[in-house]
Short mmCIF file of C-alpha atoms and ligand atoms in Angstrom, two decimals:
data_model
loop_
_atom_site.label_atom_id
_atom_site.label_comp_id
_atom_site.label_asym_id
_atom_site.label_seq_id
_atom_site.Cartn_x
_atom_site.Cartn_y
_atom_site.Cartn_z
CA MET A 126 -28.49 -2.95 12.59
CA PRO A 127 -29.95 -0.73 15.30
CA GLU A 128 -33.72 -1.17 15.45
CA SER A 129 -35.10 2.01 16.89
CA ARG A 130 -34.47 5.67 16.15
CA LYS A 131 -32.60 6.28 19.41
CA ASP A 132 -30.21 3.47 18.48
CA THR A 133 -29.02 5.44 15.50
CA SER A 134 -26.89 7.88 17.43
CA CYS A 135 -23.40 7.21 18.64
CA ASP A 136 -20.18 8.80 19.86
CA LEU A 137 -18.14 7.51 16.92
CA PHE A 138 -19.23 6.34 13.49
CA VAL A 139 -16.38 4.59 11.68
CA ILE A 140 -16.61 4.12 7.92
CA GLY A 141 -14.50 1.18 6.82
CA ALA A 142 -13.57 -1.93 8.80
CA GLY A 143 -10.01 -2.33 7.54
CA SER A 144 -6.86 -2.30 9.65
CA GLY A 145 -7.31 1.29 10.83
CA GLY A 146 -11.10 1.29 11.17
CA VAL A 147 -11.27 -1.94 13.14
CA ARG A 148 -8.56 -0.88 15.57
CA ALA A 149 -10.09 2.57 16.09
CA SER A 150 -13.52 1.02 16.68
CA ARG A 151 -12.28 -1.55 19.15
CA VAL A 152 -10.12 0.83 21.16
CA ALA A 153 -12.76 3.59 21.22
CA ALA A 154 -15.41 1.09 22.32
CA SER A 155 -13.12 -0.32 25.01
CA LEU A 156 -12.67 3.25 26.29
CA GLY A 157 -16.44 3.54 26.73
CA ALA A 158 -17.52 5.15 23.45
CA LYS A 159 -20.64 4.00 21.66
CA VAL A 160 -19.29 2.98 18.28
CA PHE A 161 -20.85 2.00 14.96
CA VAL A 162 -18.64 0.72 12.19
CA ALA A 163 -19.93 0.32 8.64
CA GLU A 164 -18.38 -1.97 6.04
CA ASP A 165 -19.83 -3.10 2.73
CA LEU A 166 -17.09 -5.37 1.43
CA TYR A 167 -15.02 -7.46 3.82
CA LEU A 168 -13.96 -7.23 7.46
CA GLY A 169 -10.24 -6.64 7.79
CA GLY A 170 -9.99 -4.54 4.63
CA THR A 171 -7.25 -4.79 2.03
CA CYS A 172 -4.60 -6.23 4.35
CA VAL A 173 -6.60 -9.28 5.41
CA ASN A 174 -8.52 -9.92 2.20
CA VAL A 175 -6.52 -8.80 -0.83
CA GLY A 176 -3.21 -7.62 0.59
CA CYS A 177 -0.59 -8.47 3.20
CA VAL A 178 -2.07 -11.71 4.54
CA PRO A 179 -2.98 -13.66 1.38
CA LYS A 180 0.12 -12.19 -0.29
CA LYS A 181 2.39 -13.64 2.40
CA LEU A 182 0.65 -17.02 2.15
CA TYR A 183 1.33 -16.98 -1.59
CA VAL A 184 4.95 -15.99 -0.98
CA TYR A 185 5.33 -19.05 1.25
CA GLY A 186 3.70 -21.17 -1.44
CA SER A 187 5.98 -19.82 -4.14
CA GLU A 188 9.19 -20.55 -2.22
CA PHE A 189 8.76 -24.34 -2.29
CA GLY A 190 9.85 -24.75 -5.92
CA LYS A 191 13.21 -23.17 -5.13
CA ALA A 192 13.50 -25.20 -1.92
CA PHE A 193 12.93 -28.46 -3.84
CA GLN A 194 15.75 -27.51 -6.22
CA ASP A 195 18.09 -26.44 -3.40
CA ALA A 196 17.43 -29.70 -1.53
CA ALA A 197 19.42 -31.72 -4.07
CA GLY A 198 22.77 -30.35 -2.86
CA PHE A 199 21.84 -31.50 0.64
CA GLY A 200 21.22 -35.06 -0.50
CA TRP A 201 17.48 -34.98 -1.03
CA ARG A 202 15.89 -36.30 -4.18
CA VAL A 203 12.59 -34.59 -4.82
CA THR A 204 11.03 -35.88 -7.98
CA ASP A 205 7.82 -34.95 -9.76
CA ALA A 206 7.01 -31.91 -7.61
CA THR A 207 4.00 -30.32 -9.22
CA PHE A 208 1.96 -27.29 -8.22
CA ASP A 209 -1.82 -27.12 -8.04
CA TRP A 210 -3.15 -23.54 -8.07
CA PRO A 211 -6.74 -24.31 -6.92
CA THR A 212 -5.37 -25.98 -3.77
CA LEU A 213 -3.30 -22.94 -2.79
CA ARG A 214 -6.05 -20.47 -3.76
CA ASP A 215 -8.83 -22.30 -1.93
CA ASN A 216 -6.76 -23.03 1.19
CA LYS A 217 -5.91 -19.32 1.26
CA SER A 218 -9.61 -18.41 0.96
CA ARG A 219 -10.49 -20.69 3.88
CA GLU A 220 -7.87 -19.01 6.04
CA ILE A 221 -9.12 -15.57 5.07
CA SER A 222 -12.70 -16.57 5.97
CA ARG A 223 -11.41 -17.70 9.35
CA LEU A 224 -9.73 -14.33 9.85
CA ASN A 225 -12.91 -12.48 8.78
CA SER A 226 -14.79 -14.30 11.56
CA ILE A 227 -12.10 -13.42 14.07
CA TYR A 228 -12.40 -9.75 13.11
CA GLU A 229 -16.16 -9.96 13.56
CA ARG A 230 -15.79 -11.54 16.99
CA LEU A 231 -13.18 -8.97 18.04
CA LEU A 232 -15.49 -6.12 17.05
CA ASP A 233 -18.51 -7.71 18.75
CA GLY A 234 -16.44 -8.45 21.83
CA SER A 235 -15.29 -4.84 22.07
CA GLY A 236 -18.90 -3.61 22.10
CA ALA A 237 -18.76 -1.89 18.70
CA THR A 238 -21.77 -2.46 16.43
CA VAL A 239 -20.98 -3.60 12.91
CA ILE A 240 -23.30 -2.32 10.19
CA ASP A 241 -23.23 -4.26 6.94
CA GLY A 242 -23.70 -1.67 4.20
CA ARG A 243 -22.22 1.19 2.20
CA ALA A 244 -21.95 4.34 4.25
CA ARG A 245 -22.09 7.86 2.89
CA VAL A 246 -21.47 11.06 4.81
CA VAL A 247 -24.43 13.41 4.45
CA GLY A 248 -23.37 16.10 6.91
CA PRO A 249 -20.77 16.90 9.58
CA HIS A 250 -22.50 14.58 12.07
CA THR A 251 -24.66 12.39 9.82
CA VAL A 252 -23.98 9.17 7.94
CA ASP A 253 -26.42 7.36 5.67
CA VAL A 254 -26.26 3.58 5.28
CA ASP A 255 -28.76 2.18 2.79
CA GLY A 256 -31.39 4.78 3.66
CA VAL A 257 -30.91 4.78 7.44
CA GLU A 258 -29.43 7.96 8.90
CA TYR A 259 -27.07 7.80 11.86
CA GLN A 260 -26.04 10.71 14.07
CA ALA A 261 -22.50 10.75 15.38
CA GLU A 262 -20.60 13.12 17.60
CA ARG A 263 -17.51 12.19 15.58
CA ILE A 264 -17.13 10.42 12.24
CA LEU A 265 -13.94 8.54 11.33
CA LEU A 266 -13.18 7.94 7.66
CA ALA A 267 -11.06 4.82 7.25
CA THR A 268 -11.91 3.59 3.78
CA GLY A 269 -8.33 2.96 2.71
CA SER A 270 -7.14 2.96 -0.86
CA TRP A 271 -7.99 1.29 -4.15
CA PRO A 272 -5.73 0.16 -7.02
CA THR A 273 -5.13 2.74 -9.74
CA LYS A 274 -5.14 1.61 -13.36
CA PRO A 275 -3.54 3.92 -15.91
CA ALA A 276 -5.64 4.82 -18.95
CA PHE A 277 -4.46 3.03 -22.09
CA SER A 278 -6.29 1.23 -24.84
CA GLY A 279 -7.46 -2.16 -23.57
CA SER A 280 -6.68 -1.42 -19.91
CA GLU A 281 -9.97 -3.11 -18.96
CA LEU A 282 -8.31 -6.42 -19.88
CA ALA A 283 -5.77 -5.96 -17.08
CA ILE A 284 -6.53 -6.99 -13.52
CA THR A 285 -5.32 -5.48 -10.25
CA SER A 286 -4.21 -6.90 -6.92
CA ASN A 287 -7.92 -7.06 -5.98
CA GLU A 288 -8.48 -9.84 -8.51
CA ILE A 289 -5.17 -11.70 -8.76
CA PHE A 290 -5.65 -13.72 -5.58
CA ASP A 291 -8.68 -15.56 -6.91
CA LEU A 292 -7.86 -16.25 -10.54
CA GLU A 293 -9.91 -19.12 -11.90
CA THR A 294 -7.02 -20.38 -14.01
CA PHE A 295 -3.30 -20.28 -13.21
CA PRO A 296 -1.54 -17.81 -15.56
CA THR A 297 1.22 -19.66 -17.39
CA ARG A 298 2.36 -16.29 -18.78
CA LEU A 299 1.98 -13.23 -16.53
CA LEU A 300 2.72 -9.66 -17.51
CA VAL A 301 3.17 -7.27 -14.58
CA ILE A 302 3.06 -3.50 -15.04
CA GLY A 303 4.76 -1.43 -12.34
CA GLY A 304 7.96 -1.33 -10.34
CA GLY A 305 6.76 -0.84 -6.76
CA TYR A 306 5.84 -3.11 -3.86
CA ILE A 307 2.89 -4.93 -5.38
CA ALA A 308 4.34 -5.46 -8.86
CA THR A 309 7.62 -6.79 -7.52
CA GLU A 310 6.02 -9.05 -4.92
CA PHE A 311 3.60 -10.62 -7.41
CA ALA A 312 6.27 -11.03 -10.07
CA GLY A 313 8.19 -13.08 -7.48
CA ILE A 314 5.16 -15.06 -6.36
CA PHE A 315 4.07 -16.18 -9.82
CA ASN A 316 7.62 -16.75 -10.99
CA GLY A 317 8.11 -19.03 -7.99
CA LEU A 318 4.85 -20.85 -8.67
CA GLY A 319 5.96 -21.58 -12.24
CA SER A 320 4.59 -18.77 -14.43
CA GLN A 321 6.72 -17.16 -17.07
CA VAL A 322 6.75 -13.59 -15.69
CA THR A 323 7.59 -10.34 -17.46
CA GLN A 324 7.69 -7.22 -15.27
CA LEU A 325 7.81 -3.80 -16.88
CA TYR A 326 8.88 -0.62 -15.15
CA ARG A 327 8.52 2.73 -16.90
CA GLY A 328 11.68 4.31 -15.41
CA GLU A 329 15.43 3.60 -15.32
CA LEU A 330 15.34 1.45 -12.20
CA PHE A 331 12.41 0.04 -10.19
CA MET A 332 11.60 0.43 -6.44
CA ARG A 333 11.80 4.21 -6.49
CA GLY A 334 12.37 5.65 -3.02
CA PHE A 335 14.50 2.70 -1.86
CA ASP A 336 18.28 2.95 -1.50
CA GLY A 337 20.08 2.99 -4.87
CA ASP A 338 22.28 0.00 -4.03
CA VAL A 339 19.22 -1.93 -2.90
CA ARG A 340 17.38 -1.17 -6.13
CA ARG A 341 20.31 -2.22 -8.33
CA PHE A 342 21.10 -5.32 -6.29
CA ALA A 343 17.47 -6.45 -6.05
CA ALA A 344 17.05 -6.03 -9.81
CA GLN A 345 20.10 -8.22 -10.44
CA GLU A 346 18.96 -10.92 -7.97
CA ILE A 347 15.36 -10.94 -9.21
CA GLN A 348 16.52 -11.27 -12.81
CA LYS A 349 18.59 -14.29 -11.74
CA THR A 350 15.44 -15.98 -10.41
CA GLY A 351 13.94 -15.92 -13.88
CA VAL A 352 11.68 -12.86 -13.83
CA ASP A 353 12.07 -11.02 -17.13
CA LEU A 354 12.43 -7.60 -15.50
CA ARG A 355 12.59 -4.80 -18.06
CA PHE A 356 13.13 -1.09 -17.45
CA ASN A 357 12.26 2.04 -19.46
CA LEU A 358 9.29 0.19 -20.84
CA ASN A 359 5.53 0.34 -20.41
CA VAL A 360 2.38 -1.05 -21.97
CA ALA A 361 0.96 1.07 -24.78
CA SER A 362 -2.13 -1.06 -25.40
CA LEU A 363 -3.72 -4.44 -24.75
CA GLN A 364 -6.00 -6.47 -26.93
CA ARG A 365 -7.62 -9.86 -26.61
CA VAL A 366 -6.30 -12.47 -29.04
CA SER A 367 -7.15 -16.14 -29.46
CA ASP A 368 -4.45 -17.38 -27.10
CA GLY A 369 -4.52 -14.67 -24.45
CA ILE A 370 -3.93 -10.94 -24.16
CA GLU A 371 -1.56 -9.27 -26.56
CA ALA A 372 0.39 -6.34 -25.14
CA THR A 373 1.98 -3.76 -27.39
CA LEU A 374 4.82 -2.14 -25.47
CA THR A 375 6.06 1.43 -25.74
CA ASP A 376 9.07 0.29 -27.81
CA GLY A 377 6.71 -1.29 -30.33
CA THR A 378 7.41 -4.89 -29.35
CA VAL A 379 4.52 -7.24 -28.72
CA LEU A 380 4.14 -9.99 -26.17
CA THR A 381 1.28 -12.29 -25.25
CA ALA A 382 0.21 -13.18 -21.74
CA ASP A 383 -2.62 -15.06 -20.07
CA THR A 384 -3.01 -12.40 -17.39
CA VAL A 385 -1.88 -8.78 -17.16
CA LEU A 386 -1.52 -7.31 -13.68
CA CYS A 387 -1.57 -3.55 -13.24
CA ALA A 388 0.25 -2.72 -10.00
CA THR A 389 0.61 0.98 -10.61
CA GLY A 390 -0.16 2.53 -7.25
CA ARG A 391 -3.27 3.11 -5.17
CA HIS A 392 -5.54 6.13 -4.68
CA PRO A 393 -7.76 7.12 -1.74
CA ASN A 394 -11.03 5.23 -1.71
CA ILE A 395 -13.37 8.23 -1.52
CA ASP A 396 -15.73 7.77 -4.49
CA GLY A 397 -19.33 8.12 -3.31
CA LEU A 398 -18.27 8.86 0.26
CA GLY A 399 -20.23 12.12 0.25
CA LEU A 400 -17.34 14.37 1.22
CA GLU A 401 -18.86 17.18 -0.87
CA SER A 402 -21.55 17.53 1.79
CA THR A 403 -18.85 18.57 4.28
CA GLN A 404 -15.82 20.85 4.61
CA VAL A 405 -13.46 17.85 4.28
CA ALA A 406 -10.68 18.90 1.89
CA LEU A 407 -8.08 17.01 -0.08
CA ASN A 408 -4.37 17.79 -0.17
CA ALA A 409 -2.37 18.48 -3.34
CA GLN A 410 -1.86 14.75 -3.94
CA GLY A 411 -5.61 14.05 -3.67
CA TYR A 412 -5.53 12.45 -0.22
CA VAL A 413 -7.83 13.52 2.61
CA ARG A 414 -6.14 16.40 4.43
CA VAL A 415 -5.80 15.92 8.19
CA ASN A 416 -3.95 17.62 11.00
CA ARG A 417 -1.71 15.96 13.60
CA ASP A 418 -4.81 14.63 15.39
CA PHE A 419 -6.29 13.15 12.17
CA GLN A 420 -8.93 15.86 12.12
CA THR A 421 -10.07 16.94 8.66
CA ASP A 422 -11.10 20.48 7.72
CA GLU A 423 -14.56 19.50 9.06
CA PRO A 424 -13.92 19.48 12.84
CA SER A 425 -16.23 16.54 13.64
CA ILE A 426 -14.78 14.35 10.90
CA PHE A 427 -11.48 12.51 11.21
CA ALA A 428 -9.57 10.31 8.76
CA LEU A 429 -6.58 7.99 8.94
CA GLY A 430 -4.78 5.21 7.09
CA ASP A 431 -4.13 4.93 3.34
CA MET A 432 -6.73 7.55 2.41
CA THR A 433 -4.66 10.26 4.12
CA GLY A 434 -1.45 9.51 2.18
CA GLY A 435 1.87 8.96 3.92
CA PRO A 436 3.21 5.42 4.28
CA GLN A 437 0.45 3.06 3.03
CA LEU A 438 1.29 0.35 5.55
CA THR A 439 -1.02 -1.64 7.85
CA PRO A 440 1.04 -1.08 11.02
CA VAL A 441 1.00 2.67 10.35
CA ALA A 442 -2.81 2.71 10.04
CA ILE A 443 -3.15 0.62 13.21
CA THR A 444 -0.85 2.91 15.18
CA GLN A 445 -2.68 5.99 13.88
CA ALA A 446 -5.95 4.39 15.00
CA MET A 447 -4.61 3.84 18.52
CA VAL A 448 -3.38 7.43 18.70
CA PHE A 449 -6.76 8.69 17.45
CA ALA A 450 -8.85 6.59 19.84
CA HIS A 451 -6.78 7.32 22.92
CA THR A 452 -6.65 11.03 22.14
CA GLN A 453 -10.38 11.38 21.40
CA PHE A 454 -11.84 8.95 23.93
CA GLY A 455 -9.10 8.21 26.46
CA ASN A 456 -8.32 11.65 27.85
CA GLU A 457 -4.79 11.40 26.54
CA SER A 458 -2.91 13.53 24.09
CA ARG A 459 -0.99 11.10 21.92
CA VAL A 460 0.96 12.06 18.82
CA MET A 461 1.87 9.71 15.98
CA ASP A 462 5.60 9.18 15.62
CA TYR A 463 6.60 8.68 11.96
CA ASP A 464 10.30 8.43 12.69
CA VAL A 465 12.10 5.20 11.70
CA ILE A 466 9.32 3.19 10.07
CA PRO A 467 10.71 -0.16 8.94
CA THR A 468 9.35 -1.78 5.81
CA ALA A 469 9.89 -4.92 3.78
CA VAL A 470 9.10 -5.96 0.25
CA PHE A 471 8.38 -9.68 0.11
CA CYS A 472 9.98 -10.18 -3.25
CA GLN A 473 12.50 -12.95 -3.65
CA PRO A 474 14.97 -12.33 -2.15
CA ASN A 475 13.30 -9.96 0.36
CA ILE A 476 14.10 -6.28 0.66
CA GLY A 477 14.17 -4.88 4.19
CA THR A 478 14.79 -1.27 5.04
CA VAL A 479 14.85 0.98 8.10
CA GLY A 480 15.55 4.69 8.17
CA LEU A 481 17.29 6.80 5.56
CA THR A 482 18.61 5.77 2.17
CA GLU A 483 22.10 6.93 1.23
CA GLU A 484 20.52 9.35 -1.27
CA ALA A 485 18.15 10.85 1.34
CA ALA A 486 21.00 11.28 3.84
CA ALA A 487 23.02 13.11 1.17
CA GLU A 488 20.02 15.29 0.28
CA GLN A 489 19.75 16.29 3.93
CA GLY A 490 23.37 17.35 3.81
CA LEU A 491 24.43 14.85 6.46
CA SER A 492 28.00 13.70 6.69
CA ILE A 493 27.79 9.91 6.57
CA SER A 494 29.89 6.75 6.55
CA VAL A 495 28.57 3.84 4.52
CA PHE A 496 29.25 0.22 5.40
CA ARG A 497 28.43 -2.40 2.78
CA SER A 498 28.66 -6.14 2.69
CA GLU A 499 27.77 -8.52 -0.10
CA PHE A 500 28.07 -12.27 0.20
CA ARG A 501 26.72 -15.64 -0.82
CA PRO A 502 24.38 -17.01 1.88
CA MET A 503 25.89 -20.08 3.57
CA LYS A 504 22.98 -22.27 2.48
CA HIS A 505 23.90 -21.79 -1.15
CA THR A 506 27.41 -23.13 -0.73
CA LEU A 507 25.74 -26.57 -0.89
CA SER A 508 22.59 -25.74 -2.84
CA GLY A 509 24.72 -24.28 -5.61
CA ARG A 510 22.26 -21.42 -6.11
CA ASP A 511 23.86 -18.27 -7.43
CA GLU A 512 22.04 -15.91 -5.01
CA ARG A 513 23.75 -13.15 -3.11
CA THR A 514 22.81 -10.98 -0.13
CA LEU A 515 23.42 -7.28 0.36
CA MET A 516 23.61 -5.48 3.69
CA LYS A 517 24.24 -1.80 4.15
CA LEU A 518 24.50 0.58 7.07
CA ILE A 519 24.45 4.35 6.90
CA VAL A 520 26.01 6.08 9.88
CA ASP A 521 25.78 9.75 10.75
CA THR A 522 29.42 10.67 11.42
CA ALA A 523 28.58 13.52 13.79
CA SER A 524 26.51 11.42 16.22
CA ASP A 525 27.72 7.91 15.23
CA ARG A 526 24.01 6.93 15.04
CA VAL A 527 22.96 4.30 12.55
CA ILE A 528 20.43 6.24 10.49
CA GLY A 529 19.88 3.79 7.65
CA LEU A 530 19.89 0.01 7.46
CA HIS A 531 19.14 -1.94 4.30
CA MET A 532 19.16 -5.55 3.26
CA VAL A 533 18.38 -7.63 0.19
CA GLY A 534 18.36 -11.28 1.13
CA PRO A 535 16.39 -14.10 2.73
CA ASP A 536 14.35 -13.07 5.76
CA ALA A 537 15.26 -9.39 5.38
CA GLY A 538 11.80 -8.49 6.72
CA GLU A 539 12.34 -10.54 9.88
CA ILE A 540 15.87 -9.24 10.43
CA CYS A 541 15.02 -5.57 9.86
CA GLN A 542 12.19 -5.63 12.40
CA GLY A 543 14.69 -6.34 15.19
CA MET A 544 17.19 -3.84 13.85
CA ALA A 545 14.42 -1.20 13.81
CA VAL A 546 14.09 -1.46 17.60
CA ALA A 547 17.78 -0.71 17.99
CA MET A 548 17.55 2.22 15.62
CA LYS A 549 14.44 3.57 17.32
CA ALA A 550 16.38 3.46 20.57
CA GLY A 551 19.10 5.57 18.93
CA ALA A 552 21.73 2.86 18.52
CA THR A 553 25.14 4.07 17.38
CA LYS A 554 27.62 2.23 15.19
CA ALA A 555 29.61 1.64 18.39
CA HIS A 556 26.56 -0.19 19.83
CA PHE A 557 26.34 -2.33 16.70
CA ASP A 558 30.08 -3.06 16.89
CA SER A 559 29.93 -4.04 20.56
CA THR A 560 26.97 -6.40 19.99
CA ILE A 561 27.98 -10.04 19.84
CA GLY A 562 26.91 -11.77 16.65
CA ILE A 563 24.81 -14.92 16.47
CA HIS A 564 26.90 -17.35 14.50
CA PRO A 565 26.35 -18.50 11.86
CA THR A 566 23.57 -16.20 10.68
CA ALA A 567 23.29 -13.64 7.92
CA ALA A 568 22.15 -11.05 10.47
CA GLU A 569 25.48 -11.14 12.31
CA GLU A 570 26.94 -9.32 9.34
CA PHE A 571 25.20 -6.17 10.59
CA VAL A 572 27.35 -6.22 13.74
CA THR A 573 30.62 -7.17 12.07
CA MET A 574 30.99 -4.54 9.35
CA ARG A 575 34.11 -2.60 10.32
CA THR A 576 35.43 -0.83 7.23
CA PRO A 577 33.45 2.01 5.67
CA ASP A 578 33.51 2.73 1.96
CA ALA A 579 36.46 4.92 1.06
P1 NDP B 79 3.84 1.78 -5.45
O1 NDP B 79 3.65 3.23 -5.30
O2 NDP B 79 4.77 1.06 -4.53
O3 NDP B 79 4.32 1.48 -6.94
C1 NDP B 79 3.59 1.89 -8.05
C2 NDP B 79 4.42 1.59 -9.27
O4 NDP B 79 3.64 1.81 -10.42
C3 NDP B 79 5.65 2.47 -9.37
O5 NDP B 79 6.70 1.70 -9.87
C4 NDP B 79 5.21 3.54 -10.35
O6 NDP B 79 6.25 4.09 -11.09
C5 NDP B 79 4.35 2.71 -11.28
N1 NDP B 79 3.37 3.49 -12.01
C6 NDP B 79 2.56 4.47 -11.56
N2 NDP B 79 1.79 4.95 -12.55
C7 NDP B 79 2.14 4.27 -13.66
C8 NDP B 79 1.73 4.32 -15.01
N3 NDP B 79 0.80 5.18 -15.42
N4 NDP B 79 2.29 3.48 -15.90
C9 NDP B 79 3.25 2.61 -15.49
N5 NDP B 79 3.69 2.51 -14.23
C10 NDP B 79 3.14 3.34 -13.33
O7 NDP B 79 2.38 1.18 -5.44
P2 NDP B 79 1.84 -0.31 -5.33
O8 NDP B 79 0.59 -0.29 -6.12
O9 NDP B 79 2.88 -1.30 -5.65
O10 NDP B 79 1.51 -0.42 -3.79
C11 NDP B 79 0.78 0.60 -3.12
C12 NDP B 79 1.27 0.76 -1.72
O11 NDP B 79 0.84 -0.32 -0.92
C13 NDP B 79 2.79 0.76 -1.58
O12 NDP B 79 3.35 2.01 -1.82
C14 NDP B 79 2.98 0.32 -0.16
O13 NDP B 79 2.93 1.44 0.69
C15 NDP B 79 1.79 -0.58 0.08
N6 NDP B 79 2.22 -1.99 0.04
C16 NDP B 79 3.06 -2.45 1.01
C17 NDP B 79 3.49 -3.76 0.99
C18 NDP B 79 4.43 -4.23 2.05
O14 NDP B 79 4.53 -3.59 3.09
N7 NDP B 79 5.16 -5.31 1.82
C19 NDP B 79 3.07 -4.69 -0.05
C20 NDP B 79 2.21 -4.10 -1.02
C21 NDP B 79 1.79 -2.80 -0.97
P3 NDP B 79 7.08 5.39 -10.56
O15 NDP B 79 8.02 4.90 -9.52
O16 NDP B 79 7.79 5.84 -11.81
O17 NDP B 79 6.09 6.37 -10.07
#
């Protein structure tokens, strides 16, 4: 922490050392700004500590059970494979600690000063951290988002994604509430690790916002893996009973679980941030309102990442941070490009998606051709597993551009990243058709679909 009074003023004071805050701090400092960054929880934020990174490690861990079963058709005999939760959990924690240190070194190396404490804005240019006031020409809010728990009787018995990574005891029976990214990913993880998983979604069909075919197909494939995925159902109340937590569902049925995970969305992490001492305003959805340059209604205060709404994705926050830093401190005028943002859900099998859904294209009144392919992955001809893959292209008939690309299947996240480059470059269906496939892969299907839906 700065020692003397004059060390408490800076060009940029960043609140929150998550994906967006760290990148903004490092880039601004490398461009010559004097930067302070305050964090009271963990360096790297949600993504590194209780999000993307540990989640992906757990996804890897959860895929082994299936691989052991599939190995039999290839001649392997794997007997007595057992899973030990503390080993996975503690190895994960060691890796996260290593990443925390790397983040610290990166910040130090960039010249930014890390302040360990909870920061509160007390004026347009003033931030308080544990009783010390700092003056900043600009303040950047990058405090991310926090899990939202619905209000129902006994909701305090449910945990969120903040707690699930470090459970003391492995949940033999897991109840998951929600039908979005986090719910669906954790249902897959714990199902793969051996829990008996029930996932409840309040609406007709989960993964709202994804392509309709993807939602239906993913539901069917996930149900095949053993997740008890139920729609039009929610939790009415929870109560502790002798052998776990008893959930009364909205249809009156009762089920008992060891752990109940609420994965019902995230809200901006602004409690106690002191925004009332400024002109910073929220938008209709409750997120911090910013303009194209991430400037709030208080001209000296900026905000980016999850707390501003939009796609709550690490690479989006990082890109916003680069745009912000270069625009404010690099004498450049950069603008964030939100067009064609690829995304993946690491459920099992994966969902990968780039561009428009068929429904969104129709809503925009576009004339489209739809190409669809559904097949059994080659690997499962010998493994005997009854898993299928879906691939779908949406082509704008006027321009021949591929405007939507969707996949449910192994490695969909990896495959869609490459496809996103082509789509960003404006690839047409003719470009896809003239691209030579890599044989035998699943991805080659994207360049061999010739017949549109009638
Ligand atoms: P999502 O918005 O993806 O999903 C929230 C789910 O909870 C929806 O199914 C929603 O239903 C449901 N829900 C909301 N309120 C209630 C309620 N009161 N009772 C029952 N169900 C409710 O949020 P997540 O929490 O899963 O994730 C937050 C964000 O984090 C994601 O949107 C994504 O941007 C990001 N993320 C990205 C990942 C990745 O890139 N792989 C992984 C994890 C998170 P409804 O659809 O009806 O509103």
